[in-house]
Structure formats: structure tokens, C-alpha cells
């Protein structure tokens, strides 16, 4: 993409162009953004947001362009321009952006605005797509994991309550709805996980002092399941051992595992006072092969995990980051002799991440006949990922000292989940050559026994009972968290041994001891009301020429659609008016300066 363009959307257009390119190699948004030096360390937040919103609206934009045999698509010439991504960004800004206009100038803008009337008519005609965009992207609660290695749940809950109360006091229309949105709950499944309404994201974000100090980690609920399953999957197994996080960056799961292990060892120390001299410690080896991601991992560990001098607990948990490829590690390396557990959360398609907009790219590249040549590429990419995931899981299973493994992905594809699990079990157990006790088996994590959604049956040769051991999350089916998959493995001998003994169990301290209400879907009713209020209605003419309203459910039966009744907010209208007034003032100033110059010339001539 040429850098000589006059468009302010240059960077966003370049990123989207890379995503749409057949040479992207199946990379996702974040991979492209942070792996290319053209972005100079990462784009601005506004650029990243523009790319995400443009991606989300690609299906709607393509539906408008491809209507009537692709007439508008050919007229605008989107398939002939070199800067296709930039044109998509401009189309989003014109049709769905905040101000419904394109900033800047240039040839691409002229190509688009020439057909602005037809484009807007197309949006009105395809209004059901807009309703679908509102309903298809659920707003999950804001989850915040309290870092109990540095602070307590009580302290953070009180701090946030005060912060929210101060913000709410400035609300002019404060009511019960606002009060509920500022409420803080405790999660019923994950210890030390606070649940808040999505609207507090504007108050609790990455630049918040509690987040920057490492006291709070902003982490989605489902991604907490990996470390939780490894540390609490079997409460009868001691955690006084070492662990490996095979694909650690950016470090949320690594630090969560550290917090859980530290809490477990401290709890055991308090319960077994007679063994005061017994040293309880754990080292977590965090692998990351990318140098840039390793820097992120190390910074995250330094901010969240207390150093030896800061650690006041009786147990010692050390996170040791390794700039190395896990697949090249030696299972018989002496430094891993005390490793008993491995957390494996490898690269995946990310198909479960509802609010990560890579998923909209499936509808991005189409021609006038609605053909999607990316289908084969997507299947090949999933197959390639699945092969890599299987190799990584089998490598984890080859560590002789390891007796428990968690394999997880943020994918909802069977090929990356049940199929990988089934193949790994079959191939590795067959390789054991009948070694009694060393076989790997699937176990239902005890800490998630009350989670209802389980694995898919009859995939990868898994039985129904094995599928019941697997954990699945579906953000599009009411789970209020992103799509996720978790499998927990144990050696057969460990399962039989742990059943015969009872290790001091760790209570779910957050629910049992913290004086916070347990979250049970209290925010769902608010979200349903928001969707109902924001769902666009369409107007059409009846047989007498009068405008009547048509609900989204009845759009398919509406005819002679006239216009889409999606009014701008009061704030947006004020901004549009302010922008126009500023432009007029600039024109008046230019006119006065021109008149002044003409008068000066006239006086000189005279």
C-alpha cells in the first residue's frame, strides 16, 4: 500500500488489506498488527478499533455491494483497486461509522461518494443485517481476576466500589439500572474472579492503577479454566512440585497458575502446622519462542508475581520464563525432573472468541456472485493448526515425570479439540506398549463439576463418558464468556492412587468467605433490554402510501422499504453540527482572506 495516500485511514486500511490478502498465511488480526514493523510497535487504539469495526461490518458491506448481481461492486471498482482494505474502511465510515462520513480526500473517496445514494439505499434494503450485528455480538460481563499474591479480594472489591460510587455520583440520571451496572459480584466457578457489568470497562481498563500495579488482571472467565483445571482438577494431588506452561505469552494463564499454586501451598501449610520445617515450593517454567512475545510475558510476570523479597507467604512460587520452543525441549532434561503438570494452550483459530473480530473474515472476500474463495484456505489452516496441536500434546505426554496435563484452546472447532484429544490418547497409549499405570486417561475436573456444557460425542473415537470429562464454553449460547475448550488428563496410576488418599482440600474462598453476592446472570436482563432498544426498525409504505413500522422479525415480509429509522444519538448530532459549523467558519475565514488580498492588489494598482 502506498504511503502517499491523503487518507487518515491509511494504517487501518493497510492492516485490513493484509488480513484480506491471500498472502496473509491465515494469520489473525493481532498476529499481523504486532509482527510487522510497518505498525511501529502497534497501532493506536483508534486505528485498532477502526479495523475491528470494519471487519465486523464486512458481511453487511459485501451484502450491499453484491446486491443485484454485484452492480455496486463493479461500479465502485473495489475488486480492481490496490488498496482494497482502505476502501472497505472508508465504506464502513460512510455507512456505519459514528459520523456517517469519510474524512480526508483522494481518489478512493471520490469513487465511493459518487455512489453514496445507492450505497445508503442498499443499507436500508439490507437492514436485517444491521439487526443481526446487534444481536450476534453479546456483551459479556467485565471479568477481573484479583491477584491474591499481592492483595485480597476484599481490598479490591472495596476499592472498586468506592471508585464506581464516585463515578455514579456524577450521573445525572442515576437510577436502579445504573446501580445494578455498578454492582460487583463473585464468580461461582472461578475463585477470586470478580464479575461486573460490561459498562464498567470505561472505568476499569488496562490503564487503571489497580491493573498497572498487578493487583487486578483483566481476564475473560473461560480462559481462567485452564490453570484452574490443572491446579484444582484433582484436589487429592499435591501441588508441591514444578509445572510447565508450554505456550505462555502473554502470561495471564501462567500467573493465574502461580496464584492458585501459591494459595494451595499456603493453605496446606496452615492446615499442617506440625510440618513447619517442610519446604513447600514450586517453579513454573514458562516457554515462549517469540522474542517479542517473550518481552510481553516477562513484563507481565514481573508486574504480577511478587519477587522473593516481596513474597511474605510461607510457600515459594517462582515463575521462570524461557525464551525457547517447547517442542524442542528435552523431556529427560534434569531441570524438569520435578515437573508433574503441564499447561498446554497452543496457537489456535480463535473461533470461540466472540468479540474478537477475526471471525467475520469468513465473509470478507467475495465476488459479485457471493463466491467465497477463502473457504478452502480456512479448512487448510484449521488442519495445519490441528496437526501442530496434536504434536504439541503428544510431546507434553512424553515427559516421564509428568502425571497431569491440561490441553485447552479458544476454538470451538472439533478438529482442534475432541479430534486432537482422541488422536493423542490413542497414539500415545498405544506407544506405551502395555506399560501398566502410565496410560493417559481423561478426567472430569473436580473444580468444574457444576459446569453444564460438555464435550461433543462420537468425535475422535471418544466415548460418551470421555466426552463428559471435557469442558466447553459457548459465548453465543448464553455462557456469558468466550468460546473455550478444556481437557484434563491424568496418568492412570495417579488417578487410582489419589482415590485412596485425601489431601487437605482448598475451599472456594471467594464464594464461601467473601461478602459479595454470587453472580447468577443478573446482567442478562439489562443486555436483553439494550438489544431490544438498539434493534433497528424499518419503515415502509402501506397500500395507501403511509409509513408503517416493521420489526426486525418481520423484515423478510416487508416490501418497498423506504428508509431505515436508525437515528443518531443526541451526542452524535451535536458533533455533526459542530463539525459543519467549524467547516463553514473555515470557509468564511478563507473568503475574507481572499477578499483582503484582492483589496490590497487593487490599492497597489491604484
PDB file of N, CA and C in Angstrom, residues 502-579:
ATOM      1  N   UNK A 502      -6.535 -38.737  50.881  1.00  0.00           N
ATOM      2  CA  UNK A 502      -7.210 -37.453  50.951  1.00  0.00           C
ATOM      3  C   UNK A 502      -6.200 -36.378  51.339  1.00  0.00           C
ATOM      4  N   UNK A 503      -5.930 -35.477  50.414  1.00  0.00           N
ATOM      5  CA  UNK A 503      -5.065 -34.339  50.706  1.00  0.00           C
ATOM      6  C   UNK A 503      -5.955 -33.204  51.191  1.00  0.00           C
ATOM      7  N   UNK A 504      -5.420 -32.359  52.076  1.00  0.00           N
ATOM      8  CA  UNK A 504      -6.215 -31.242  52.601  1.00  0.00           C
ATOM      9  C   UNK A 504      -6.804 -30.436  51.460  1.00  0.00           C
ATOM     10  N   UNK A 505      -8.116 -30.358  51.404  1.00  0.00           N
ATOM     11  CA  UNK A 505      -8.792 -29.667  50.305  1.00  0.00           C
ATOM     12  C   UNK A 505      -8.780 -28.147  50.525  1.00  0.00           C
ATOM     13  N   UNK A 506      -8.829 -27.436  49.429  1.00  0.00           N
ATOM     14  CA  UNK A 506      -8.856 -25.983  49.480  1.00  0.00           C
ATOM     15  C   UNK A 506     -10.272 -25.525  49.195  1.00  0.00           C
ATOM     16  N   UNK A 507     -10.827 -24.771  50.122  1.00  0.00           N
ATOM     17  CA  UNK A 507     -12.197 -24.307  49.930  1.00  0.00           C
ATOM     18  C   UNK A 507     -12.231 -23.219  48.871  1.00  0.00           C
ATOM     19  N   UNK A 508     -13.376 -23.033  48.286  1.00  0.00           N
ATOM     20  CA  UNK A 508     -13.600 -21.971  47.309  1.00  0.00           C
ATOM     21  C   UNK A 508     -13.777 -20.681  48.109  1.00  0.00           C
ATOM     22  N   UNK A 509     -12.650 -20.096  48.490  1.00  0.00           N
ATOM     23  CA  UNK A 509     -12.663 -18.974  49.434  1.00  0.00           C
ATOM     24  C   UNK A 509     -13.498 -17.806  48.951  1.00  0.00           C
ATOM     25  N   UNK A 510     -13.488 -17.550  47.664  1.00  0.00           N
ATOM     26  CA  UNK A 510     -14.186 -16.376  47.151  1.00  0.00           C
ATOM     27  C   UNK A 510     -15.680 -16.442  47.417  1.00  0.00           C
ATOM     28  N   UNK A 511     -16.269 -17.614  47.193  1.00  0.00           N
ATOM     29  CA  UNK A 511     -17.712 -17.760  47.376  1.00  0.00           C
ATOM     30  C   UNK A 511     -18.065 -17.955  48.848  1.00  0.00           C
ATOM     31  N   UNK A 512     -17.266 -18.726  49.545  1.00  0.00           N
ATOM     32  CA  UNK A 512     -17.608 -19.093  50.920  1.00  0.00           C
ATOM     33  C   UNK A 512     -17.322 -18.007  51.945  1.00  0.00           C
ATOM     34  N   UNK A 513     -16.275 -17.208  51.707  1.00  0.00           N
ATOM     35  CA  UNK A 513     -15.832 -16.285  52.737  1.00  0.00           C
ATOM     36  C   UNK A 513     -15.980 -14.812  52.377  1.00  0.00           C
ATOM     37  N   UNK A 514     -15.958 -14.478  51.111  1.00  0.00           N
ATOM     38  CA  UNK A 514     -16.050 -13.080  50.712  1.00  0.00           C
ATOM     39  C   UNK A 514     -17.508 -12.615  50.763  1.00  0.00           C
ATOM     40  N   UNK A 515     -17.719 -11.474  51.356  1.00  0.00           N
ATOM     41  CA  UNK A 515     -19.088 -10.965  51.496  1.00  0.00           C
ATOM     42  C   UNK A 515     -19.512 -10.218  50.242  1.00  0.00           C
ATOM     43  N   UNK A 516     -19.596 -10.962  49.155  1.00  0.00           N
ATOM     44  CA  UNK A 516     -20.078 -10.428  47.883  1.00  0.00           C
ATOM     45  C   UNK A 516     -21.143 -11.372  47.350  1.00  0.00           C
ATOM     46  N   UNK A 517     -22.165 -10.832  46.684  1.00  0.00           N
ATOM     47  CA  UNK A 517     -23.180 -11.726  46.104  1.00  0.00           C
ATOM     48  C   UNK A 517     -22.592 -12.543  44.963  1.00  0.00           C
ATOM     49  N   UNK A 518     -23.066 -13.768  44.820  1.00  0.00           N
ATOM     50  CA  UNK A 518     -22.600 -14.643  43.748  1.00  0.00           C
ATOM     51  C   UNK A 518     -23.319 -14.286  42.450  1.00  0.00           C
ATOM     52  N   UNK A 519     -22.551 -14.204  41.379  1.00  0.00           N
ATOM     53  CA  UNK A 519     -23.165 -13.846  40.089  1.00  0.00           C
ATOM     54  C   UNK A 519     -23.984 -15.010  39.550  1.00  0.00           C
ATOM     55  N   UNK A 520     -25.245 -14.712  39.226  1.00  0.00           N
ATOM     56  CA  UNK A 520     -26.153 -15.725  38.680  1.00  0.00           C
ATOM     57  C   UNK A 520     -26.932 -15.167  37.491  1.00  0.00           C
ATOM     58  N   UNK A 521     -26.236 -14.423  36.628  1.00  0.00           N
ATOM     59  CA  UNK A 521     -26.853 -13.880  35.422  1.00  0.00           C
ATOM     60  C   UNK A 521     -27.633 -12.603  35.630  1.00  0.00           C
ATOM     61  N   UNK A 522     -27.280 -11.820  36.664  1.00  0.00           N
ATOM     62  CA  UNK A 522     -28.033 -10.606  36.962  1.00  0.00           C
ATOM     63  C   UNK A 522     -27.964  -9.570  35.839  1.00  0.00           C
ATOM     64  N   UNK A 523     -26.913  -9.602  35.016  1.00  0.00           N
ATOM     65  CA  UNK A 523     -26.757  -8.588  33.970  1.00  0.00           C
ATOM     66  C   UNK A 523     -27.465  -8.963  32.669  1.00  0.00           C
ATOM     67  N   UNK A 524     -27.948 -10.182  32.574  1.00  0.00           N
ATOM     68  CA  UNK A 524     -28.568 -10.646  31.329  1.00  0.00           C
ATOM     69  C   UNK A 524     -29.791  -9.814  30.961  1.00  0.00           C
ATOM     70  N   UNK A 525     -30.622  -9.491  31.948  1.00  0.00           N
ATOM     71  CA  UNK A 525     -31.844  -8.728  31.685  1.00  0.00           C
ATOM     72  C   UNK A 525     -31.519  -7.343  31.139  1.00  0.00           C
ATOM     73  N   UNK A 526     -30.426  -6.732  31.631  1.00  0.00           N
ATOM     74  CA  UNK A 526     -30.017  -5.416  31.133  1.00  0.00           C
ATOM     75  C   UNK A 526     -29.601  -5.512  29.678  1.00  0.00           C
ATOM     76  N   UNK A 527     -28.805  -6.552  29.341  1.00  0.00           N
ATOM     77  CA  UNK A 527     -28.336  -6.733  27.975  1.00  0.00           C
ATOM     78  C   UNK A 527     -29.493  -6.965  27.017  1.00  0.00           C
ATOM     79  N   UNK A 528     -30.470  -7.753  27.434  1.00  0.00           N
ATOM     80  CA  UNK A 528     -31.638  -8.015  26.583  1.00  0.00           C
ATOM     81  C   UNK A 528     -32.397  -6.730  26.291  1.00  0.00           C
ATOM     82  N   UNK A 529     -32.505  -5.852  27.290  1.00  0.00           N
ATOM     83  CA  UNK A 529     -33.199  -4.575  27.097  1.00  0.00           C
ATOM     84  C   UNK A 529     -32.425  -3.674  26.132  1.00  0.00           C
ATOM     85  N   UNK A 530     -31.063  -3.674  26.270  1.00  0.00           N
ATOM     86  CA  UNK A 530     -30.231  -2.868  25.384  1.00  0.00           C
ATOM     87  C   UNK A 530     -30.391  -3.312  23.935  1.00  0.00           C
ATOM     88  N   UNK A 531     -30.369  -4.654  23.735  1.00  0.00           N
ATOM     89  CA  UNK A 531     -30.524  -5.189  22.379  1.00  0.00           C
ATOM     90  C   UNK A 531     -31.876  -4.806  21.801  1.00  0.00           C
ATOM     91  N   UNK A 532     -32.914  -4.893  22.637  1.00  0.00           N
ATOM     92  CA  UNK A 532     -34.264  -4.556  22.185  1.00  0.00           C
ATOM     93  C   UNK A 532     -34.353  -3.087  21.795  1.00  0.00           C
ATOM     94  N   UNK A 533     -33.728  -2.219  22.628  1.00  0.00           N
ATOM     95  CA  UNK A 533     -33.792  -0.783  22.373  1.00  0.00           C
ATOM     96  C   UNK A 533     -32.985  -0.388  21.140  1.00  0.00           C
ATOM     97  N   UNK A 534     -31.844  -1.106  20.921  1.00  0.00           N
ATOM     98  CA  UNK A 534     -30.956  -0.737  19.821  1.00  0.00           C
ATOM     99  C   UNK A 534     -31.307  -1.412  18.503  1.00  0.00           C
ATOM    100  N   UNK A 535     -32.168  -2.439  18.561  1.00  0.00           N
ATOM    101  CA  UNK A 535     -32.504  -3.155  17.330  1.00  0.00           C
ATOM    102  C   UNK A 535     -33.207  -2.209  16.371  1.00  0.00           C
ATOM    103  N   UNK A 536     -32.676  -2.025  15.175  1.00  0.00           N
ATOM    104  CA  UNK A 536     -33.255  -1.056  14.251  1.00  0.00           C
ATOM    105  C   UNK A 536     -34.604  -1.503  13.717  1.00  0.00           C
ATOM    106  N   UNK A 537     -35.483  -0.548  13.553  1.00  0.00           N
ATOM    107  CA  UNK A 537     -36.772  -0.815  12.914  1.00  0.00           C
ATOM    108  C   UNK A 537     -36.762  -0.173  11.546  1.00  0.00           C
ATOM    109  N   UNK A 538     -37.534  -0.711  10.653  1.00  0.00           N
ATOM    110  CA  UNK A 538     -37.572  -0.203   9.287  1.00  0.00           C
ATOM    111  C   UNK A 538     -38.949   0.367   8.975  1.00  0.00           C
ATOM    112  N   UNK A 539     -38.971   1.366   8.135  1.00  0.00           N
ATOM    113  CA  UNK A 539     -40.259   1.930   7.736  1.00  0.00           C
ATOM    114  C   UNK A 539     -40.539   1.562   6.288  1.00  0.00           C
ATOM    115  N   UNK A 540     -41.802   1.335   5.972  1.00  0.00           N
ATOM    116  CA  UNK A 540     -42.186   1.044   4.598  1.00  0.00           C
ATOM    117  C   UNK A 540     -43.535   1.698   4.330  1.00  0.00           C
ATOM    118  N   UNK A 541     -43.944   1.665   3.125  1.00  0.00           N
ATOM    119  CA  UNK A 541     -45.217   2.275   2.754  1.00  0.00           C
ATOM    120  C   UNK A 541     -46.285   1.204   2.643  1.00  0.00           C
ATOM    121  N   UNK A 542     -47.467   1.507   3.198  1.00  0.00           N
ATOM    122  CA  UNK A 542     -48.567   0.566   3.044  1.00  0.00           C
ATOM    123  C   UNK A 542     -49.271   0.851   1.724  1.00  0.00           C
ATOM    124  N   UNK A 543     -50.408   0.184   1.504  1.00  0.00           N
ATOM    125  CA  UNK A 543     -51.113   0.331   0.223  1.00  0.00           C
ATOM    126  C   UNK A 543     -51.660   1.739   0.013  1.00  0.00           C
ATOM    127  N   UNK A 544     -51.746   2.521   1.104  1.00  0.00           N
ATOM    128  CA  UNK A 544     -52.253   3.886   0.995  1.00  0.00           C
ATOM    129  C   UNK A 544     -51.134   4.919   0.988  1.00  0.00           C
ATOM    130  N   UNK A 545     -49.873   4.439   0.947  1.00  0.00           N
ATOM    131  CA  UNK A 545     -48.748   5.364   0.888  1.00  0.00           C
ATOM    132  C   UNK A 545     -48.297   5.889   2.225  1.00  0.00           C
ATOM    133  N   UNK A 546     -48.848   5.361   3.337  1.00  0.00           N
ATOM    134  CA  UNK A 546     -48.457   5.824   4.665  1.00  0.00           C
ATOM    135  C   UNK A 546     -47.295   4.975   5.192  1.00  0.00           C
ATOM    136  N   UNK A 547     -46.418   5.631   5.964  1.00  0.00           N
ATOM    137  CA  UNK A 547     -45.295   4.908   6.569  1.00  0.00           C
ATOM    138  C   UNK A 547     -45.773   4.061   7.732  1.00  0.00           C
ATOM    139  N   UNK A 548     -45.379   2.800   7.750  1.00  0.00           N
ATOM    140  CA  UNK A 548     -45.675   1.936   8.890  1.00  0.00           C
ATOM    141  C   UNK A 548     -44.389   1.269   9.331  1.00  0.00           C
ATOM    142  N   UNK A 549     -44.311   0.882  10.610  1.00  0.00           N
ATOM    143  CA  UNK A 549     -43.107   0.287  11.153  1.00  0.00           C
ATOM    144  C   UNK A 549     -43.079  -1.224  10.932  1.00  0.00           C
ATOM    145  N   UNK A 550     -41.867  -1.735  10.735  1.00  0.00           N
ATOM    146  CA  UNK A 550     -41.686  -3.170  10.543  1.00  0.00           C
ATOM    147  C   UNK A 550     -40.595  -3.643  11.492  1.00  0.00           C
ATOM    148  N   UNK A 551     -40.899  -4.589  12.342  1.00  0.00           N
ATOM    149  CA  UNK A 551     -39.917  -5.087  13.303  1.00  0.00           C
ATOM    150  C   UNK A 551     -38.888  -5.948  12.585  1.00  0.00           C
ATOM    151  N   UNK A 552     -37.681  -6.129  13.179  1.00  0.00           N
ATOM    152  CA  UNK A 552     -36.652  -6.962  12.542  1.00  0.00           C
ATOM    153  C   UNK A 552     -37.149  -8.362  12.212  1.00  0.00           C
ATOM    154  N   UNK A 553     -38.004  -8.931  13.093  1.00  0.00           N
ATOM    155  CA  UNK A 553     -38.507 -10.285  12.861  1.00  0.00           C
ATOM    156  C   UNK A 553     -39.349 -10.352  11.603  1.00  0.00           C
ATOM    157  N   UNK A 554     -39.943  -9.211  11.242  1.00  0.00           N
ATOM    158  CA  UNK A 554     -40.812  -9.219  10.081  1.00  0.00           C
ATOM    159  C   UNK A 554     -40.205  -8.569   8.864  1.00  0.00           C
ATOM    160  N   UNK A 555     -38.913  -8.310   8.895  1.00  0.00           N
ATOM    161  CA  UNK A 555     -38.254  -7.645   7.772  1.00  0.00           C
ATOM    162  C   UNK A 555     -38.397  -8.448   6.491  1.00  0.00           C
ATOM    163  N   UNK A 556     -38.308  -9.775   6.647  1.00  0.00           N
ATOM    164  CA  UNK A 556     -38.371 -10.631   5.459  1.00  0.00           C
ATOM    165  C   UNK A 556     -39.694 -10.475   4.724  1.00  0.00           C
ATOM    166  N   UNK A 557     -40.760 -10.044   5.440  1.00  0.00           N
ATOM    167  CA  UNK A 557     -42.073  -9.908   4.830  1.00  0.00           C
ATOM    168  C   UNK A 557     -42.356  -8.483   4.378  1.00  0.00           C
ATOM    169  N   UNK A 558     -41.415  -7.557   4.676  1.00  0.00           N
ATOM    170  CA  UNK A 558     -41.641  -6.165   4.297  1.00  0.00           C
ATOM    171  C   UNK A 558     -41.300  -5.966   2.825  1.00  0.00           C
ATOM    172  N   UNK A 559     -41.990  -5.056   2.172  1.00  0.00           N
ATOM    173  CA  UNK A 559     -41.698  -4.727   0.789  1.00  0.00           C
ATOM    174  C   UNK A 559     -41.675  -3.212   0.644  1.00  0.00           C
ATOM    175  N   UNK A 560     -41.082  -2.746  -0.440  1.00  0.00           N
ATOM    176  CA  UNK A 560     -40.973  -1.322  -0.718  1.00  0.00           C
ATOM    177  C   UNK A 560     -40.354  -0.579   0.462  1.00  0.00           C
ATOM    178  N   UNK A 561     -39.197  -1.105   0.928  1.00  0.00           N
ATOM    179  CA  UNK A 561     -38.523  -0.457   2.045  1.00  0.00           C
ATOM    180  C   UNK A 561     -38.102   0.945   1.629  1.00  0.00           C
ATOM    181  N   UNK A 562     -38.444   1.896   2.465  1.00  0.00           N
ATOM    182  CA  UNK A 562     -38.211   3.278   2.087  1.00  0.00           C
ATOM    183  C   UNK A 562     -36.964   3.847   2.741  1.00  0.00           C
ATOM    184  N   UNK A 563     -36.841   3.705   4.066  1.00  0.00           N
ATOM    185  CA  UNK A 563     -35.678   4.229   4.756  1.00  0.00           C
ATOM    186  C   UNK A 563     -35.489   3.493   6.071  1.00  0.00           C
ATOM    187  N   UNK A 564     -34.317   3.553   6.570  1.00  0.00           N
ATOM    188  CA  UNK A 564     -34.026   2.861   7.820  1.00  0.00           C
ATOM    189  C   UNK A 564     -34.049   3.862   8.969  1.00  0.00           C
ATOM    190  N   UNK A 565     -34.883   3.580   9.955  1.00  0.00           N
ATOM    191  CA  UNK A 565     -35.045   4.513  11.066  1.00  0.00           C
ATOM    192  C   UNK A 565     -34.022   4.230  12.145  1.00  0.00           C
ATOM    193  N   UNK A 566     -32.781   4.628  11.878  1.00  0.00           N
ATOM    194  CA  UNK A 566     -31.728   4.478  12.875  1.00  0.00           C
ATOM    195  C   UNK A 566     -31.222   5.882  13.199  1.00  0.00           C
ATOM    196  N   UNK A 567     -31.852   6.612  14.077  1.00  0.00           N
ATOM    197  CA  UNK A 567     -31.461   7.984  14.370  1.00  0.00           C
ATOM    198  C   UNK A 567     -30.130   8.038  15.104  1.00  0.00           C
ATOM    199  N   UNK A 568     -29.363   9.077  14.805  1.00  0.00           N
ATOM    200  CA  UNK A 568     -28.121   9.270  15.531  1.00  0.00           C
ATOM    201  C   UNK A 568     -28.429   9.707  16.955  1.00  0.00           C
ATOM    202  N   UNK A 569     -27.517   9.420  17.864  1.00  0.00           N
ATOM    203  CA  UNK A 569     -27.709   9.847  19.243  1.00  0.00           C
ATOM    204  C   UNK A 569     -27.601  11.366  19.321  1.00  0.00           C
ATOM    205  N   UNK A 570     -28.052  11.919  20.436  1.00  0.00           N
ATOM    206  CA  UNK A 570     -28.018  13.371  20.617  1.00  0.00           C
ATOM    207  C   UNK A 570     -26.574  13.879  20.567  1.00  0.00           C
ATOM    208  N   UNK A 571     -25.665  13.104  21.178  1.00  0.00           N
ATOM    209  CA  UNK A 571     -24.249  13.493  21.174  1.00  0.00           C
ATOM    210  C   UNK A 571     -23.696  13.501  19.753  1.00  0.00           C
ATOM    211  N   UNK A 572     -24.049  12.481  18.960  1.00  0.00           N
ATOM    212  CA  UNK A 572     -23.556  12.396  17.581  1.00  0.00           C
ATOM    213  C   UNK A 572     -24.082  13.540  16.738  1.00  0.00           C
ATOM    214  N   UNK A 573     -25.371  13.887  16.928  1.00  0.00           N
ATOM    215  CA  UNK A 573     -25.965  15.011  16.185  1.00  0.00           C
ATOM    216  C   UNK A 573     -25.247  16.317  16.507  1.00  0.00           C
ATOM    217  N   UNK A 574     -24.922  16.502  17.799  1.00  0.00           N
ATOM    218  CA  UNK A 574     -24.210  17.717  18.200  1.00  0.00           C
ATOM    219  C   UNK A 574     -22.824  17.766  17.567  1.00  0.00           C
ATOM    220  N   UNK A 575     -22.151  16.607  17.520  1.00  0.00           N
ATOM    221  CA  UNK A 575     -20.822  16.554  16.931  1.00  0.00           C
ATOM    222  C   UNK A 575     -20.854  16.840  15.438  1.00  0.00           C
ATOM    223  N   UNK A 576     -21.879  16.292  14.746  1.00  0.00           N
ATOM    224  CA  UNK A 576     -22.032  16.556  13.313  1.00  0.00           C
ATOM    225  C   UNK A 576     -22.267  18.030  13.068  1.00  0.00           C
ATOM    226  N   UNK A 577     -23.156  18.632  13.874  1.00  0.00           N
ATOM    227  CA  UNK A 577     -23.456  20.057  13.734  1.00  0.00           C
ATOM    228  C   UNK A 577     -22.217  20.914  14.003  1.00  0.00           C
ATOM    229  N   UNK A 578     -21.460  20.523  15.028  1.00  0.00           N
ATOM    230  CA  UNK A 578     -20.249  21.251  15.385  1.00  0.00           C
ATOM    231  C   UNK A 578     -19.218  21.169  14.259  1.00  0.00           C
ATOM    232  N   UNK A 579     -19.131  19.992  13.651  1.00  0.00           N
ATOM    233  CA  UNK A 579     -18.183  19.786  12.557  1.00  0.00           C
ATOM    234  C   UNK A 579     -18.549  20.653  11.351  1.00  0.00           C
TER     235      UNK A 579
END
